[in-house]
Amino acid sequence: MKKALEVFREVRKEFSSKEKFTAVEVADKLNISRSLASNYLNQLVRSEIMEKDNRRPVHFFYLEERDVFSELIGKDGSMEKIIQQCKASVNYPPNGLPIILKGNSGVGKSMLAKLIYRYAISTQVIKQDAPFVTLNCADYANNPELLSSTLFGYVKGAFTGADNDKTGFLDLADGGYLFLDEVHNLSRENQEKLFLLMDQKRFRRLGEEEKWCSADIRLILATTENIESSLLATFRRRIPLEITLPDYDQRSRKERIQLVYNFFQQESFQVKKDIWVAPQFFQNLLNLNLEGNVGAVQNEIKIACASSFNLYKDQAQILIPNNADKTADNLIKIPYMTATIRESLSNEGIRRKIMAEFIENKTLSQVQMTMELLLKRLKQLHFEKNFLFTDFDLLFSSLKNNVVSPNKFGINFEESQLLELALLIELAKESTYKLDYDNYDNLSRYLNVGNYLLNAADSQDSTTLALDLVLAYLLQTMPLKSKRHALIVMHGKNLASSLAAEVNNLVGDYVFDAFDMPIQVETKEIVARVNDYVIDRDTRDGLLLLVDMGSLEKMYEEIKDNVAGDLLIVNNVSTALGLHIGFALLQNQPMEYYTSIDYSNFNVRPQYFEGLSQIENIVISCMSGEGIAQKIKDIFAAQKSRLPVELITLDFEKLLVLEEQRPNTSFRNTCAIISTSPVSVPGVRCLNLEGIVNGTDNFESLKVVYSEEQLTTITNEIIKLFTIEGASARLRFLNPDMIINEIDTIIREFEERYQIEFKNFIRVNLFLHLSSMIERLLTGDFTTDDGKFTPGVELEKFIQIGEELFAPIKEKYNIEIPTREYEYIYRIVSL
């Protein structure tokens, strides 16, 4: 080994700390044979002075390229602060600090001491060949003089039998570390001798009266006892760093899982077999509270494996416990891995590659879009190399045991879905990455389901990324049907939760949230909690609030201003009422549906606020359909408004109804209505798009919301939209040149038949509507309700003419034009 260390010193002169090199390269540099170089390098690897990878040819590199504490379970958890203190004890100038490790038996004090020593070598504060000497003071508890002679050495004649001078452990540890375990067994005299060593780096051997010996030693002490009662105060003061290691049951669940899994993996390597563990046995190991802590848990695992080995020694795997059901499909597999396989996995960084490809620098929606491919990759790795996912089996088992059906969300999870969720949660472990949420106005219900799944996975230490991946999975594979928020509030333990869960399961979707309120609670407390709920959610589609009792008027007044859309409060909630509303929520019925329900059958009294929006808004409506209105909304949305403003597209018929029946309530927060046809609402600026396009009107009234430059851009974009070129550019499927000619022919035939000439605005409006109509009919993106519509005499004649004029297009594109669509065309040409 001495020669190997000499080679190491020469290698350090030839290769930098960042380089990797082969035995051939070392042989060439040092002018020695390849076999000799390989032999020395492998000696250094076995002594943990260097490392090597698993490539061909093998490359060697310096130990300091990896933090030696990286292998410590809990490095980012319960051991994080401890590691920082250990590093401080090594790095503090000029010679580090003495350190004492406290903790019960079996918590890992000896292992940590060895890691401190390795870290000191890796940071070059001590030499690569510096010694690490261990002395267990408990072995000398009843013989302090023998301990003193072993520790300090002695001179000839110091005691009976001392026939020659003899060096002690201090001499052996010179230039390196001395680890004194069970240090509370040191006598007062030996403690005094040691603090002299710490102060002056000198000591006397036993029996020596005058001569001093010197030693440059770094001290690590360890004890299971209370040091205030077992060590001298003068001795304690010379040990500035005290570290207490946690017991096994004080470790986080994630750390205990990793410890148990690693111990099984070590046994798998010993017996050279796969190990299959019953989930309940694994769980029991996580909950052990043994006097020997981590060491005792390891012994329990070793004993269990030894008991099973004899029964399964002729098979490729062993079962733990030995009477486990080998046909069970939820057994946790710990695969047998050689050191080479384990090393290659570590070097390949499969998890890191997956994260880089599918997760890093991605938004939630981007991960959602690639979820199918990500799951395919994870399942392939799991089934082919399931050793990659160390916690998967336990996660999967926990999900299968804890995700129940029915659950409060009304969502049934198949076993295949739970498997996919377990893979995603395991992939995200220990990751600090977080996805950006984009294009999602409301995730509250998905967040509730996601947290339920993480709790079911028994994954209290789950990362933010784990929740993000679960959200992406739910959004992609199990989208909730109901879009409107609804809340049940009842007095009494679990009454609201039980009713909401029952309705959710009967409906088969997450339609209701629930608040369980104490019996003795005032209305203002209910209002405060509901307002907290409202503030965190997007309520532009309205809110339904079902309560068992209380002053509806007071609740209504206190809550309505926080709801962006309509608010409906209904009292005396019951299962029948919950189901009736629940099924309507599932069908995403408009808010008008809930206000038109005959509540007399349910013996309730509703309180309703109606309004398009609770915040400042601009209403956009086009007679030719919401498709054109949406394009105008997009033009406005492209400009960032000075003040919060909601852009609302509204069906023209609904606009006319609201204009006539409820103008004051519906448009109370509306600052402008933009429409292709004239409307009149008291107190609201109504802008006609024809005037905007022709230059007879403008958006001056919106200067409070948008800058003059923005309004100019908006105006230009709308004018561009209402041109043949601008409109054709928005076609997705139809050939613009062809459809322009076809629609132009129809327009000219209408003009000829009615002996009129359409204004330019009407001509472009017709082109926008007809081209959009044909595309929608072709793609099936079209809904109509002709059954509730009876055309008048004039419209009947127009439809007959239209059927004749549109015959070529109907035949060419194989479409039928609904009666309601003819009415829209009739309204446009009648302007």
PDB file of C-alpha atoms in Angstrom, residues 283-372:
ATOM      1  CA  GLN A 283     -44.491  -1.297   7.225  1.00  0.00           C
ATOM      2  CA  ASN A 284     -43.763  -2.972  10.557  1.00  0.00           C
ATOM      3  CA  LEU A 285     -40.050  -2.347  10.067  1.00  0.00           C
ATOM      4  CA  LEU A 286     -40.767   1.339   9.492  1.00  0.00           C
ATOM      5  CA  ASN A 287     -42.605   1.558  12.812  1.00  0.00           C
ATOM      6  CA  LEU A 288     -40.084  -0.314  14.975  1.00  0.00           C
ATOM      7  CA  ASN A 289     -38.976   1.354  18.201  1.00  0.00           C
ATOM      8  CA  LEU A 290     -36.003  -0.758  19.269  1.00  0.00           C
ATOM      9  CA  GLU A 291     -33.263   0.105  21.725  1.00  0.00           C
ATOM     10  CA  GLY A 292     -30.624  -0.542  19.068  1.00  0.00           C
ATOM     11  CA  ASN A 293     -32.187   1.953  16.616  1.00  0.00           C
ATOM     12  CA  VAL A 294     -30.894   1.750  13.017  1.00  0.00           C
ATOM     13  CA  GLY A 295     -28.487  -1.052  13.887  1.00  0.00           C
ATOM     14  CA  ALA A 296     -31.258  -3.093  15.479  1.00  0.00           C
ATOM     15  CA  VAL A 297     -33.498  -2.627  12.428  1.00  0.00           C
ATOM     16  CA  GLN A 298     -30.667  -3.844  10.234  1.00  0.00           C
ATOM     17  CA  ASN A 299     -30.279  -6.920  12.441  1.00  0.00           C
ATOM     18  CA  GLU A 300     -34.039  -7.634  12.234  1.00  0.00           C
ATOM     19  CA  ILE A 301     -33.758  -7.570   8.442  1.00  0.00           C
ATOM     20  CA  LYS A 302     -30.667  -9.776   8.484  1.00  0.00           C
ATOM     21  CA  ILE A 303     -32.388 -12.335  10.740  1.00  0.00           C
ATOM     22  CA  ALA A 304     -35.525 -12.358   8.554  1.00  0.00           C
ATOM     23  CA  CYS A 305     -33.434 -12.912   5.424  1.00  0.00           C
ATOM     24  CA  ALA A 306     -31.425 -15.683   7.102  1.00  0.00           C
ATOM     25  CA  SER A 307     -34.644 -17.434   8.191  1.00  0.00           C
ATOM     26  CA  SER A 308     -35.993 -17.375   4.654  1.00  0.00           C
ATOM     27  CA  PHE A 309     -32.731 -18.234   2.923  1.00  0.00           C
ATOM     28  CA  ASN A 310     -32.763 -21.899   3.981  1.00  0.00           C
ATOM     29  CA  LEU A 311     -36.276 -22.353   2.618  1.00  0.00           C
ATOM     30  CA  TYR A 312     -35.551 -20.693  -0.728  1.00  0.00           C
ATOM     31  CA  LYS A 313     -31.849 -21.401  -1.257  1.00  0.00           C
ATOM     32  CA  ASP A 314     -32.581 -23.337  -4.465  1.00  0.00           C
ATOM     33  CA  GLN A 315     -34.817 -20.613  -5.903  1.00  0.00           C
ATOM     34  CA  ALA A 316     -34.043 -17.326  -7.626  1.00  0.00           C
ATOM     35  CA  GLN A 317     -35.692 -15.288  -4.883  1.00  0.00           C
ATOM     36  CA  ILE A 318     -36.601 -15.402  -1.196  1.00  0.00           C
ATOM     37  CA  LEU A 319     -39.813 -14.223   0.457  1.00  0.00           C
ATOM     38  CA  ILE A 320     -39.908 -12.096   3.629  1.00  0.00           C
ATOM     39  CA  PRO A 321     -41.370 -13.266   5.947  1.00  0.00           C
ATOM     40  CA  ASN A 322     -40.807 -16.879   4.984  1.00  0.00           C
ATOM     41  CA  ASN A 323     -44.544 -17.626   5.127  1.00  0.00           C
ATOM     42  CA  ALA A 324     -45.489 -14.761   2.793  1.00  0.00           C
ATOM     43  CA  ASP A 325     -48.009 -15.465   0.037  1.00  0.00           C
ATOM     44  CA  LYS A 326     -45.900 -15.779  -3.097  1.00  0.00           C
ATOM     45  CA  THR A 327     -48.986 -15.251  -5.301  1.00  0.00           C
ATOM     46  CA  ALA A 328     -49.752 -11.804  -3.841  1.00  0.00           C
ATOM     47  CA  ASP A 329     -49.426  -9.081  -6.471  1.00  0.00           C
ATOM     48  CA  ASN A 330     -48.425  -6.317  -4.076  1.00  0.00           C
ATOM     49  CA  LEU A 331     -45.143  -7.751  -2.816  1.00  0.00           C
ATOM     50  CA  ILE A 332     -42.273  -5.269  -2.725  1.00  0.00           C
ATOM     51  CA  LYS A 333     -39.366  -6.383  -4.865  1.00  0.00           C
ATOM     52  CA  ILE A 334     -35.757  -5.674  -3.905  1.00  0.00           C
ATOM     53  CA  PRO A 335     -33.736  -6.887  -6.900  1.00  0.00           C
ATOM     54  CA  TYR A 336     -30.312  -8.442  -6.652  1.00  0.00           C
ATOM     55  CA  MET A 337     -27.729  -6.025  -8.048  1.00  0.00           C
ATOM     56  CA  THR A 338     -24.037  -6.540  -8.391  1.00  0.00           C
ATOM     57  CA  ALA A 339     -21.791  -3.638  -7.477  1.00  0.00           C
ATOM     58  CA  THR A 340     -21.148  -3.134 -11.192  1.00  0.00           C
ATOM     59  CA  ILE A 341     -24.859  -2.794 -11.983  1.00  0.00           C
ATOM     60  CA  ARG A 342     -25.393  -0.427  -9.056  1.00  0.00           C
ATOM     61  CA  GLU A 343     -22.460   1.705 -10.140  1.00  0.00           C
ATOM     62  CA  SER A 344     -23.531   1.807 -13.778  1.00  0.00           C
ATOM     63  CA  LEU A 345     -27.005   2.927 -12.751  1.00  0.00           C
ATOM     64  CA  SER A 346     -25.554   5.712 -10.674  1.00  0.00           C
ATOM     65  CA  ASN A 347     -23.274   6.856 -13.460  1.00  0.00           C
ATOM     66  CA  GLU A 348     -25.931   6.666 -16.170  1.00  0.00           C
ATOM     67  CA  GLY A 349     -28.254   9.020 -14.315  1.00  0.00           C
ATOM     68  CA  ILE A 350     -31.470   7.626 -15.795  1.00  0.00           C
ATOM     69  CA  ARG A 351     -33.652   9.661 -13.487  1.00  0.00           C
ATOM     70  CA  ARG A 352     -31.750  12.821 -14.354  1.00  0.00           C
ATOM     71  CA  LYS A 353     -32.209  12.162 -18.083  1.00  0.00           C
ATOM     72  CA  ILE A 354     -35.957  11.707 -17.671  1.00  0.00           C
ATOM     73  CA  MET A 355     -36.199  14.917 -15.670  1.00  0.00           C
ATOM     74  CA  ALA A 356     -34.238  16.824 -18.302  1.00  0.00           C
ATOM     75  CA  GLU A 357     -36.409  15.499 -21.139  1.00  0.00           C
ATOM     76  CA  PHE A 358     -39.881  15.737 -19.622  1.00  0.00           C
ATOM     77  CA  ILE A 359     -39.797  18.056 -16.598  1.00  0.00           C
ATOM     78  CA  GLU A 360     -37.092  20.708 -16.491  1.00  0.00           C
ATOM     79  CA  ASN A 361     -37.972  24.075 -18.063  1.00  0.00           C
ATOM     80  CA  LYS A 362     -41.504  22.827 -18.733  1.00  0.00           C
ATOM     81  CA  THR A 363     -44.842  24.277 -17.655  1.00  0.00           C
ATOM     82  CA  LEU A 364     -47.703  22.281 -16.178  1.00  0.00           C
ATOM     83  CA  SER A 365     -49.570  22.251 -19.494  1.00  0.00           C
ATOM     84  CA  GLN A 366     -46.466  21.091 -21.389  1.00  0.00           C
ATOM     85  CA  VAL A 367     -45.958  18.192 -18.975  1.00  0.00           C
ATOM     86  CA  GLN A 368     -49.661  17.424 -19.282  1.00  0.00           C
ATOM     87  CA  MET A 369     -49.355  17.187 -23.070  1.00  0.00           C
ATOM     88  CA  THR A 370     -46.425  14.748 -22.880  1.00  0.00           C
ATOM     89  CA  MET A 371     -47.843  12.738 -19.972  1.00  0.00           C
ATOM     90  CA  GLU A 372     -48.637   9.679 -22.094  1.00  0.00           C
TER      91      GLU A 372
END
